[in-house]
Coordinates of C-alpha atoms in Angstrom, one line a residue:
X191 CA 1.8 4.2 20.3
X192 CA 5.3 5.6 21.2
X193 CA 5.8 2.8 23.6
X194 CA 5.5 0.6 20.7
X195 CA 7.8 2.5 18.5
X196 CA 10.7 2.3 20.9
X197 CA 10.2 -1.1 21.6
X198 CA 10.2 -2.1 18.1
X199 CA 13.3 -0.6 17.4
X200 CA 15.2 -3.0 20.0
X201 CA 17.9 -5.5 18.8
X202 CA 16.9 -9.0 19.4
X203 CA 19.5 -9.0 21.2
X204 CA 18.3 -6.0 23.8
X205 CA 15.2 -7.4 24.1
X206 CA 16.2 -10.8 24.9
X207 CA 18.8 -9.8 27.9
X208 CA 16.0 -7.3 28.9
X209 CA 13.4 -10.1 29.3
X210 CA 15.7 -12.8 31.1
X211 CA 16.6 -10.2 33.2
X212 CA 12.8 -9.4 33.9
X213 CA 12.4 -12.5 34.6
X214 CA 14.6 -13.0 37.2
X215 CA 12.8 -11.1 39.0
X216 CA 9.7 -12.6 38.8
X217 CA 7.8 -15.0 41.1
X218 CA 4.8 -16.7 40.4
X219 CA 1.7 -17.3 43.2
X220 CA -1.1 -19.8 43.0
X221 CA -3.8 -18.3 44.4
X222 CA -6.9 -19.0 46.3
X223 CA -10.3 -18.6 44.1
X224 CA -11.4 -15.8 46.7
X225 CA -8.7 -13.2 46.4
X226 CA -8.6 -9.9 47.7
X227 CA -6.0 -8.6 45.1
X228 CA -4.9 -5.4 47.8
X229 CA -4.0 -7.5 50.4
X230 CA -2.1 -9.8 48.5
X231 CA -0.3 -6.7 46.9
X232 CA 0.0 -4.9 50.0
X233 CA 2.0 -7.9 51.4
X234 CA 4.2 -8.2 49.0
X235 CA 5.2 -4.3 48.9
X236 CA 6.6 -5.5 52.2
X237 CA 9.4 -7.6 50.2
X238 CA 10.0 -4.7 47.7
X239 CA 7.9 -2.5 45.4
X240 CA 6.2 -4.8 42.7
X241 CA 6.6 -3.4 39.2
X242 CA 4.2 -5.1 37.1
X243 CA 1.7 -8.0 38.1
X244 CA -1.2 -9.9 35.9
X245 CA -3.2 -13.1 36.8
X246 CA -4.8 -15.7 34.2
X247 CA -6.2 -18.8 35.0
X248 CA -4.5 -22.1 34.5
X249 CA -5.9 -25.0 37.3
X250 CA -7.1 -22.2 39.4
X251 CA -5.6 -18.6 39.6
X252 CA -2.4 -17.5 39.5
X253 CA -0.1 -14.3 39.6
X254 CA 2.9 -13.0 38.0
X255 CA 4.6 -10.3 40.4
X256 CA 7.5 -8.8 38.9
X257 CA 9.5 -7.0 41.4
X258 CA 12.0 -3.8 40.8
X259 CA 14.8 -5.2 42.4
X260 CA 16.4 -9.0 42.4
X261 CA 16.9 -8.5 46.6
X262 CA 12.9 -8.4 46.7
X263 CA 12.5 -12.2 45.5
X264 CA 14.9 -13.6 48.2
X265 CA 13.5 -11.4 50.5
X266 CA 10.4 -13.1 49.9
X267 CA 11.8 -16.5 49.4
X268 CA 13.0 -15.9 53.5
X269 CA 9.9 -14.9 54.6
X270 CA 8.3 -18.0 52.9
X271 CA 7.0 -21.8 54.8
X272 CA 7.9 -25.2 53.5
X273 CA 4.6 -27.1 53.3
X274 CA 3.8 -29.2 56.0
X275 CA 4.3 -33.1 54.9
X276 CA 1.6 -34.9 56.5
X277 CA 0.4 -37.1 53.9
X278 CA 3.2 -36.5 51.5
X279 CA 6.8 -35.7 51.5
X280 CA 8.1 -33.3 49.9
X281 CA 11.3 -32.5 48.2
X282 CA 12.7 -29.7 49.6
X283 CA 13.9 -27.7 46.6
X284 CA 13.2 -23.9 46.9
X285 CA 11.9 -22.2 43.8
X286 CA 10.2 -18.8 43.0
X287 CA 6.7 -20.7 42.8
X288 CA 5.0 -19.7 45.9
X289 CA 1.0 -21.0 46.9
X290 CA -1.2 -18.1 48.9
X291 CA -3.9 -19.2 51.0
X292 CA -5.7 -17.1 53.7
X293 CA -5.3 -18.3 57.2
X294 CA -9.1 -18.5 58.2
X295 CA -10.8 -16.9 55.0
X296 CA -14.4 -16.5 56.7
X297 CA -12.9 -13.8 58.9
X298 CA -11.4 -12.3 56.0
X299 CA -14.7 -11.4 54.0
X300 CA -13.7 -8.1 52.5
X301 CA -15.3 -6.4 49.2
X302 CA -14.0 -8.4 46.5
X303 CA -13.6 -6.6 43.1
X304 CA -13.4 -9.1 40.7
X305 CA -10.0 -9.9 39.2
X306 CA -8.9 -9.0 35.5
X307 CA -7.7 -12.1 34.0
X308 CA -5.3 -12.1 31.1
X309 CA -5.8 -14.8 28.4
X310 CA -3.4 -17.2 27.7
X311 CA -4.6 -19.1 24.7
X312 CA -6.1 -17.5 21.6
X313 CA -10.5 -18.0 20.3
X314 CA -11.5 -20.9 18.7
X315 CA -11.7 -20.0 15.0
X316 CA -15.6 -20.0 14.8
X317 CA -15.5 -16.7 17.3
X318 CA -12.6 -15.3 15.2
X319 CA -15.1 -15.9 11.8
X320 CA -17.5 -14.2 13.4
X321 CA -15.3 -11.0 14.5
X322 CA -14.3 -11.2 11.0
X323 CA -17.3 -10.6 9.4
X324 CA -18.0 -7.2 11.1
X325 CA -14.6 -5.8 9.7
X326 CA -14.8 -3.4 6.7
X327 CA -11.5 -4.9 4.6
X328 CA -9.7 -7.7 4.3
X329 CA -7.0 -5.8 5.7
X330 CA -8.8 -5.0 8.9
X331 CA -9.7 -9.1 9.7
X332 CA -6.3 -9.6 9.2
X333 CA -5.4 -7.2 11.8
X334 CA -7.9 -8.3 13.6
X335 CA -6.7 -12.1 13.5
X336 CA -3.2 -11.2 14.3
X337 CA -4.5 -9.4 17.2
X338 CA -6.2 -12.3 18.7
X339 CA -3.8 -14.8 17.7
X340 CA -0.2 -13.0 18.6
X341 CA 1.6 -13.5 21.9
X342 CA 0.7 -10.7 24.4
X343 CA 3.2 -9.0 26.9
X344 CA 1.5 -11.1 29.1
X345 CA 2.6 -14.4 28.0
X346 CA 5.7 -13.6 27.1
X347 CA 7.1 -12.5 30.9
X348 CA 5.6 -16.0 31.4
X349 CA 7.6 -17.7 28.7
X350 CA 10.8 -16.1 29.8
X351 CA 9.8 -17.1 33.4
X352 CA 9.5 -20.7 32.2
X353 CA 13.1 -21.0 31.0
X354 CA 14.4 -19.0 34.4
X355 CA 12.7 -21.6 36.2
X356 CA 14.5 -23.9 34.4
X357 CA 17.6 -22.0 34.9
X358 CA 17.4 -22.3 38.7
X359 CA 17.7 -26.2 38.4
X360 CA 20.6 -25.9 35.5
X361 CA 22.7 -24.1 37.7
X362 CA 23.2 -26.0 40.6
X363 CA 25.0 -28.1 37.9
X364 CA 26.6 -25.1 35.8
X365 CA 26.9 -22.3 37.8
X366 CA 27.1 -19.5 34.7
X367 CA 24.5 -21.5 32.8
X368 CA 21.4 -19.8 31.1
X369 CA 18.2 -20.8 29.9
X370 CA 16.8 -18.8 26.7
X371 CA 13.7 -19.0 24.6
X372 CA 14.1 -19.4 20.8
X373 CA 11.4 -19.8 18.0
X374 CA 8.3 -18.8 17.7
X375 CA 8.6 -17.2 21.8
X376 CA 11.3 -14.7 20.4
X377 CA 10.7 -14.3 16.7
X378 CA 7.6 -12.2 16.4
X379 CA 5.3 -14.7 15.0
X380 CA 4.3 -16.9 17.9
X381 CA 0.8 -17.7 18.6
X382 CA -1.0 -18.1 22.0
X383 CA -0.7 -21.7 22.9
X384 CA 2.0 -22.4 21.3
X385 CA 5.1 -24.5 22.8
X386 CA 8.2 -22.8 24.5
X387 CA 11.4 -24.1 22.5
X388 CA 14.2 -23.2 25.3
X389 CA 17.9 -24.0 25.1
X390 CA 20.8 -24.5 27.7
X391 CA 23.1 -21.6 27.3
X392 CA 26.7 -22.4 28.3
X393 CA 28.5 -19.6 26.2
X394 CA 29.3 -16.9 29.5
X395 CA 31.6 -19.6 30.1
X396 CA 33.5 -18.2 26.8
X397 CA 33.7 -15.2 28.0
X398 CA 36.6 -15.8 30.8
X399 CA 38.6 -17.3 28.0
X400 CA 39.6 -14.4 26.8
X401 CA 40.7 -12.6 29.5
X402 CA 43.5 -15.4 30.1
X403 CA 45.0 -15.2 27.0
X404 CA 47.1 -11.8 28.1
X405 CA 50.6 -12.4 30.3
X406 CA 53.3 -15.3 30.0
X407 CA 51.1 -18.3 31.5
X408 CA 48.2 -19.6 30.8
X409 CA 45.4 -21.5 33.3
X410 CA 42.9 -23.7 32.6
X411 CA 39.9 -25.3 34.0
X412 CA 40.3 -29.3 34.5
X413 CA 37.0 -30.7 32.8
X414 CA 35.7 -34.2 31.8
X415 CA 36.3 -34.7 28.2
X416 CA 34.3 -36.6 25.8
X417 CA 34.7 -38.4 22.7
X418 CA 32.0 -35.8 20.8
X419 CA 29.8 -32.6 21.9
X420 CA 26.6 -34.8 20.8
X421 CA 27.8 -37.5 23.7
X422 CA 28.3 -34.3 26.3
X423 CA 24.8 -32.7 25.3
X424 CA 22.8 -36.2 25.9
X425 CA 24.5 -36.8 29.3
X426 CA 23.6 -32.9 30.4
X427 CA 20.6 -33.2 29.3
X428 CA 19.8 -36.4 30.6
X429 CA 20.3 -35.8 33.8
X430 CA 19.1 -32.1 33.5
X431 CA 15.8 -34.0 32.9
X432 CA 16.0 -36.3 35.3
X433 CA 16.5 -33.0 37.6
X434 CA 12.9 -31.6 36.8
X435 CA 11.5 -35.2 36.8
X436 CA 12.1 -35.5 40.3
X437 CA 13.0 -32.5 41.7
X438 CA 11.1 -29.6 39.6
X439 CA 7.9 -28.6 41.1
X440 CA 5.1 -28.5 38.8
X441 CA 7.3 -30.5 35.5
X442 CA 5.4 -33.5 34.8
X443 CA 5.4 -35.8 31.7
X444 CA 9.2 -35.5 31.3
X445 CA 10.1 -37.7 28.0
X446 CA 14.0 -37.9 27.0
X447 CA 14.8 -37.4 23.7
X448 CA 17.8 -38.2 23.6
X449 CA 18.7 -39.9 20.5
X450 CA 17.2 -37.2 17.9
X451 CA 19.0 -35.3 15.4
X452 CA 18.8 -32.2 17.9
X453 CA 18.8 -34.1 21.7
X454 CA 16.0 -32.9 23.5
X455 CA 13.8 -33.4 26.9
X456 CA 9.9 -32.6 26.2
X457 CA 8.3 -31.8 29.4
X458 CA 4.7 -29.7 31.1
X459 CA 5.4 -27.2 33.2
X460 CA 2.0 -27.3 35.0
X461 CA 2.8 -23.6 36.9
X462 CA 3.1 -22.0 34.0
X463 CA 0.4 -24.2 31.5
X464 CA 3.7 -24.6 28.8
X465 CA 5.1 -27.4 27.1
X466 CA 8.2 -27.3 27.0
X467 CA 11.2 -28.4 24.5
X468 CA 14.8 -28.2 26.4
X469 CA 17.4 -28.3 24.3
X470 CA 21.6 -27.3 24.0
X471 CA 22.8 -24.0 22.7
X472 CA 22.1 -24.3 19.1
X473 CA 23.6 -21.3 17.2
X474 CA 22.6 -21.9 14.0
X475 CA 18.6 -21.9 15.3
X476 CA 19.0 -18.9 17.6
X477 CA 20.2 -17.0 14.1
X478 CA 17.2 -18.0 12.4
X479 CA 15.2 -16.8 15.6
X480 CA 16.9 -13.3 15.1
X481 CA 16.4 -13.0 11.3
X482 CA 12.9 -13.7 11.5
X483 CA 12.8 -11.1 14.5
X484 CA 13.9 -8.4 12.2
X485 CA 11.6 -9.3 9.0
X486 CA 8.6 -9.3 11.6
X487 CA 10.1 -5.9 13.2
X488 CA 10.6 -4.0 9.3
X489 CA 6.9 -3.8 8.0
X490 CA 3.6 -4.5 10.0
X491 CA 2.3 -6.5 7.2
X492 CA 4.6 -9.2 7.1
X493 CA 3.2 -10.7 10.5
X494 CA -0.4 -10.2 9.6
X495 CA 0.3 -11.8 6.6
X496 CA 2.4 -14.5 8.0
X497 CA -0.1 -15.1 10.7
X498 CA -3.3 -15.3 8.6
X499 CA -1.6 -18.0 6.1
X500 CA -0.7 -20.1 9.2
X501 CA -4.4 -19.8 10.2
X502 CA -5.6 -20.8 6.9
X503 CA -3.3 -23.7 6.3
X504 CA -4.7 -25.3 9.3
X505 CA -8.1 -25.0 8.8
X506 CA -7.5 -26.6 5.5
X507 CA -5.3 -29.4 7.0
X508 CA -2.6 -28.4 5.1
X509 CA -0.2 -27.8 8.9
X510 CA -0.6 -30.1 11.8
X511 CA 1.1 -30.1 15.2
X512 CA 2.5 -33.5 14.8
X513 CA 5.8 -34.5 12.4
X514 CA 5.0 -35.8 9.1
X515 CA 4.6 -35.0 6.0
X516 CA 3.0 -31.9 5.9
X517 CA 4.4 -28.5 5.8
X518 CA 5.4 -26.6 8.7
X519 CA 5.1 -23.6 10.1
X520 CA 8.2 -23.0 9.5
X521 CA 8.4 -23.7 6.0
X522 CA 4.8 -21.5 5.2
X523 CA 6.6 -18.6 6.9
X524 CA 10.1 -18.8 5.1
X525 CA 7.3 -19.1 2.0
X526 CA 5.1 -15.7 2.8
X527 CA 9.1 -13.9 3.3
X528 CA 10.2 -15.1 0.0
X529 CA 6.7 -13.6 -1.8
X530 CA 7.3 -10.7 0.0
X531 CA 11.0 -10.7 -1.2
X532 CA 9.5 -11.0 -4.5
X533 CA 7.5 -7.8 -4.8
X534 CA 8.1 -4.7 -7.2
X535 CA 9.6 -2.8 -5.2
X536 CA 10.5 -5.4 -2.0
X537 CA 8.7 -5.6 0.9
X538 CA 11.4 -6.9 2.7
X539 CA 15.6 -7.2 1.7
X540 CA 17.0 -10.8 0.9
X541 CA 19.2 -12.0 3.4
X542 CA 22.0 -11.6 1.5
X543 CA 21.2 -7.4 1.3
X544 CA 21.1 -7.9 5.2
X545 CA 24.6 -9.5 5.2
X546 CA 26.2 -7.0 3.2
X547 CA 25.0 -4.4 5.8
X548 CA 26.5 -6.7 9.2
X549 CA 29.0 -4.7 11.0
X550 CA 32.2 -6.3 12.8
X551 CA 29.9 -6.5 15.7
X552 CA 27.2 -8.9 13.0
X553 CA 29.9 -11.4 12.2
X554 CA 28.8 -14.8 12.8
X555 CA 30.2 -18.0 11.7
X556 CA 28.8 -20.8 13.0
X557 CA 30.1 -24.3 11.7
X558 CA 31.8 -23.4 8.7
X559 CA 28.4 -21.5 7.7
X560 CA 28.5 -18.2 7.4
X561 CA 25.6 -16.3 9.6
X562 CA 25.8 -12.8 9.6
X563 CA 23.5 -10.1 9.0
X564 CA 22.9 -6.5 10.3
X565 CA 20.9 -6.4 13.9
X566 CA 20.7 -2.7 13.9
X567 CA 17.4 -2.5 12.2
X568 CA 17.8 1.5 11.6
X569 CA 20.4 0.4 8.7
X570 CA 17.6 -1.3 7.4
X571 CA 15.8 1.2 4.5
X572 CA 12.1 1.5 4.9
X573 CA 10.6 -0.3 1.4
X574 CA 8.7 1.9 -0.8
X575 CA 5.8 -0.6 -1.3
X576 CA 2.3 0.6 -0.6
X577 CA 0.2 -2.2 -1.2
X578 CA -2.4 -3.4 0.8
X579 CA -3.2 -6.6 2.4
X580 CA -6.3 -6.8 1.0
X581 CA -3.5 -7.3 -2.5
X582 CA -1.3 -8.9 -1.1
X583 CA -3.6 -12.0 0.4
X584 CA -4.5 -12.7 -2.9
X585 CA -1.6 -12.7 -5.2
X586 CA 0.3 -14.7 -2.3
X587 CA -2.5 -17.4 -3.7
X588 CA -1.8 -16.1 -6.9
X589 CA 2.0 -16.6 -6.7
X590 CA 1.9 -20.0 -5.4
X591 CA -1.1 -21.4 -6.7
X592 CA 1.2 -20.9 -10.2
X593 CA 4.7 -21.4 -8.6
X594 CA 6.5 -23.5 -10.9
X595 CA 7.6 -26.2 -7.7
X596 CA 9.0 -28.9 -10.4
X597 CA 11.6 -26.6 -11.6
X598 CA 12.0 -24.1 -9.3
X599 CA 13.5 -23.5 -5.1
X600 CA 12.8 -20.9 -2.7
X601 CA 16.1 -19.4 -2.0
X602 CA 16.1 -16.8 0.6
X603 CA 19.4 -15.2 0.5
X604 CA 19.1 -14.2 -3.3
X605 CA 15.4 -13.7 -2.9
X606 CA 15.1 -15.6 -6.7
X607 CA 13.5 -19.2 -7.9
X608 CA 16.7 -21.0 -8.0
X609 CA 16.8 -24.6 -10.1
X610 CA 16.2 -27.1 -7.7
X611 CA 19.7 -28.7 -6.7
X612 CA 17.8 -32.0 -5.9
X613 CA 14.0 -33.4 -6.5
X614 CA 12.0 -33.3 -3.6
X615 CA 8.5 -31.8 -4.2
X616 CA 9.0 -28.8 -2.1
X617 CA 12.4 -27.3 -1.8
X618 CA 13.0 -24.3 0.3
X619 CA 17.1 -23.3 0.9
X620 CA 17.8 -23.5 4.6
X621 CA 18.8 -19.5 4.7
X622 CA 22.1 -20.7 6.9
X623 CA 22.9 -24.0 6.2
X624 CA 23.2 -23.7 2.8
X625 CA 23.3 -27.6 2.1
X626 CA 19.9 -28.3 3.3
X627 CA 16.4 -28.1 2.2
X628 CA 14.1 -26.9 5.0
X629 CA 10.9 -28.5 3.6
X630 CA 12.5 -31.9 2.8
X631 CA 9.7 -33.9 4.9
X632 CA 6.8 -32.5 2.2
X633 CA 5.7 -35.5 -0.2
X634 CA 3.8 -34.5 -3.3
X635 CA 0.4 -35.0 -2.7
X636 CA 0.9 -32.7 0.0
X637 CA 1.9 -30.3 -2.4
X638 CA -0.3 -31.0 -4.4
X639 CA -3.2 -30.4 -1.8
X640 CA -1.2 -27.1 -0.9
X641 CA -1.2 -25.7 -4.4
X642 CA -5.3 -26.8 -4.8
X643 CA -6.1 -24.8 -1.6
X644 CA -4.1 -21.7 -2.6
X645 CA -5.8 -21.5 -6.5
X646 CA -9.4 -21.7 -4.9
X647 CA -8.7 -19.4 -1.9
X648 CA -7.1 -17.3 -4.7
X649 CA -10.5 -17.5 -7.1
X650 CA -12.8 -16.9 -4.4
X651 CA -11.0 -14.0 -3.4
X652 CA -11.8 -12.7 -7.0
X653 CA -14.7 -13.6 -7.9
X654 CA -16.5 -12.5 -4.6
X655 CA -19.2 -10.0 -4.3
X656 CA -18.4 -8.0 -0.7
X657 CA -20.9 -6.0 -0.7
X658 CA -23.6 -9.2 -1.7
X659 CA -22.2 -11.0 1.2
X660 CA -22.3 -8.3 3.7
X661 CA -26.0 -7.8 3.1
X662 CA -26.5 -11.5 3.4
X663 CA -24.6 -11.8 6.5
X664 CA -22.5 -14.7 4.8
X665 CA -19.0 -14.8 5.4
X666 CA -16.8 -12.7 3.7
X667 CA -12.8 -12.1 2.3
X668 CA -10.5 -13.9 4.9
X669 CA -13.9 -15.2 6.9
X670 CA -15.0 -17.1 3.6
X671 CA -11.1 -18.8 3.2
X672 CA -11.2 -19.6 7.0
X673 CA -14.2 -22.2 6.5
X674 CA -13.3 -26.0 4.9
X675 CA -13.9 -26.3 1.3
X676 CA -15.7 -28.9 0.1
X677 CA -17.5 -29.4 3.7
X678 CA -20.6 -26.8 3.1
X679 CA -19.1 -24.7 0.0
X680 CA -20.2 -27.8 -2.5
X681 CA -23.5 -25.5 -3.2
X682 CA -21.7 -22.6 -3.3
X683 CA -19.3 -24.0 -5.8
X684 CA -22.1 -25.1 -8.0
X685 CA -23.7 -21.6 -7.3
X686 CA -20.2 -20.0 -8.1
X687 CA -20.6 -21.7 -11.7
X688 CA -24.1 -20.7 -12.8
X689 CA -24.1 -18.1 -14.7
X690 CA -20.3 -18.6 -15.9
X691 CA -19.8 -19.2 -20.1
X692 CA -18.7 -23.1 -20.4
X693 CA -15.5 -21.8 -21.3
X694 CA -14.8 -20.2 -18.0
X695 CA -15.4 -23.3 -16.7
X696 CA -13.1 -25.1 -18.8
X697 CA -10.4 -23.2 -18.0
X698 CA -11.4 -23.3 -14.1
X699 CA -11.2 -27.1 -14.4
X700 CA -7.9 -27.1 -16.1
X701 CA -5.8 -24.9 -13.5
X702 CA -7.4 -27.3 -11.3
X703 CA -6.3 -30.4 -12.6
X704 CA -3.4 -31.4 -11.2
X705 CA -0.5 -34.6 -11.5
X706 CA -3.3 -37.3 -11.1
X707 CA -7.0 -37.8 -11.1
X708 CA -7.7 -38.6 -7.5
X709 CA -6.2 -34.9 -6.1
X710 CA -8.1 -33.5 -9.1
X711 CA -11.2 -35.1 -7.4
X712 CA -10.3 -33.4 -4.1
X713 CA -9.2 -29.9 -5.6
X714 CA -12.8 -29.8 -7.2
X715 CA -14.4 -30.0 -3.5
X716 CA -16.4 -33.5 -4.2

């Protein structure tokens, strides 16, 4: 659609001031189970007209109402009660989270129409395997995944309204504070159910510095000082935290962090169904957010793609949602970017193409590292590459099922295997901070496991029979790599080998066998 076209063509930049400043206009309304939606939106046209609105269930329903204008929300806000404290107290801290109830809702019986409810969390993967099936290319089930798996317009006004919400509470400490998204909310490639990563934004202070610095004098703002910005960022943070502990309605299970590399305060926003990770302006990760924006903006592929490898490395238990030794998502995305850097011609330009086109405007340099690259993505060239998915899925396998991870890195801004400038198993160049290895938590047999899953996904990609499969209604192409090896694929395996000259085999088993006997046993699939 056109719509689409023009709104991929924003900077990250545009879209992310657009967004906020959606958001701030946005209240959200727990409703009552019978809801006559008119009335409700005839009552709120009272306060302003309401540009967009969408409910979705979370604990009950609710509703997003965007208004046009900022004035409508305090309007509202004036017209609203405090609830009444019998059995509780309440603290009295005003948000834009309102509850609607009707009065005396027998009298009130009117022809409900039921309510269109927009999902918030993406289909189990059994649905999604069965979707699959009725595709006619691996292509199309990838689209099709993406589609069911990617953030929706929906749920990202309610991301952005998360971090206003947080904003409110920020700024009765720092008046010119904001609150933005980074990560997977921002960078194209989030999935439905996935965590807001927010940050505390105190850079509009930077702006009146400059002004100052014309004329003979000079004036500045008396402030606490502190031995180090890491000692500063724990104490706002703590009692940022403390804050929403007590005073946020709706933020429960608020944990400190406060002693991390990064400081952070994990908490559930219960309004909006998030976790949340707050955290302090961190340059270097809002970059990354931005460079990731612009490969996911350049060529439709590279987010099915992206997307369909994150769904197949946690079926196989090669991802997980808690820290360890596994590879992240971050790290399997930064891989499928490198691939793609790797193609004859490119799919995508290395970041170091992208810095030669920054403008003045692109320069960033952030800690000694330097950060720039172009945000106009019209200076970008189009790539000349024409092949499919259906290709690409399978020499991604290909290309890392044979890596050569002893020898070689991933390195990002030259978009070549670079020798490894230390020996962990994986090592993938941090694009910005050039020192560090992104993927350092990976241990070998986890590697190991990685490159097992990709040679089989890559042989049964080959050696299947579509057509076969389709008349036998078994699953098919992405379907068949969605569904744990080794669990009921041990007949098919066997099935797989009838019929193929020993030799075959032989050489099977020897791309299979790996640093030591035991993963061997697992690559084979028991």
């Amino acid at each position: 659609t056109d719509a689409e076209v023009s709104t991929r063509k924003k900077t990250f930049a545009e879209v992310q001031t657009e967004r906020l400043d959606q958001a701030e206009r946005t209240v959200l309304i727990k409703c009552p189970s019978k809801l006559n939606e008119k009335k409700l939106l005839q009552y709120l046209a009272s306060h302003g007209n309401v540009k967009s609105h969408f409910f979705f269930e979370n604990r009950g329903i609710s509703a997003l109402i965007e208004f046009s204008e900022k004035s409508s929300v305090a309007s509202l806000q004036d017209a609203v009660g405090i609830p009444s404290a019998s059995e509780h107290h309440v603290v009295p801290f005003k948000s834009r989270l309102f509850t609607f109830t009707l009065k005396n809702p027998a009298s009130q019986h009117v022809e409900e129409t039921p309510l269109h409810l927009s999902p918030q969390c993406h289909i189990p993967v059994k649905d999604l395997i069965e979707k699959l099936c009725l595709a006619d290319s691996i292509s199309s089930q990838m689209y099709i995944l993406l589609n069911e798996y990617q953030l929706t317009e929906e749920n990202i006004k309610l991301r952005f309204l998360a971090c206003s919400l947080v904003r409110d509470f920020a700024r009765a400490y720092f008046p010119d504070s904001t609150v933005k998204p980074f990560g997977s909310s921002v960078n194209t490639f989030g999935k439905l159910g996935s965590d807001v990563d927010m940050f505390l934004d105190f850079r509009d202070t930077g702006k009146h510095a400059a002004k100052m610095k014309k004329g003979p004098f000079e004036m500045e703002y008396q402030m606490k000082r502190l031995p180090s910005e890491r000692l500063a960022t724990q104490r706002i943070l703590s009692v940022i935290g403390d804050c929403l502990d007590n005073f946020g309605p709706g933020c429960v299970n608020v944990q400190k962090i406060l002693n991390a590399r990064c400081p952070l305060v994990k908490f559930s926003h219960q309004p909006t169904g998030f976790q949340c990770d707050l955290s302090v302006s961190n340059s270097i990760a809002i970059r990354s957010s931005e460079l990731l924006y612009i490969y996911g903006c350049l060529d439709s592929r590279v987010r099915a793609l992206v997307f369909t490898v994150r769904c197949w490395a946690r079926v196989h238990g090669l991802t997980n949602s808690a820290p360890g030794t596994w590879i992240t998502n971050f790290s399997l995305t930064m891989m499928v970017m490198f691939f793609l850097q790797r193609r004859s011609p490119p799919i995508i330009p290395t970041l170091d193409q992208l810095k030669e086109l920054a403008g003045e405007k692109d320069k960033h340099i952030i800690g000694g590292y330097d950060c720039s690259f172009v945000s106009d993505l019209r200076k970008i060239k189009p790539t000349k590459n024409t092949e499919t998915l259906d290709l690409l899925l399978g020499e991604f396998f290909e290309y890392f099922g044979n890596f050569d991870f002893r020898k070689n890195s991933i390195n990002l801004r030259k978009g070549k295997e670079v020798n490894k400038p230390e020996s962990s198993p994986l090592y993938i160049w941090n694009p910005f901070e050039q020192d560090l290895n992104i993927s350092k938590n990976v241990n070998q047999p986890q590697l190991e496991k990685f490159i097992a899953m990709a040679r089989e996904s890559a042989w049964i990609l080959q050696k299947e029979d579509k057509t076969q499969q389709m008349i036998n209604k078994e699953p098919w192409g992405l379907a068949a790599l969605l569904i744990p090896f080794g669990k009921n694929n041990s007949s098919k395996m066997k099935n797989r080998m009838k019929g193929i000259g020993s030799e075959t085999i032989k050489s099977l088993l020897d791309s299979l066998k790996l640093n030591n006997a035991s993963s061997q046993q697992k690559a084979v699939g028991k």
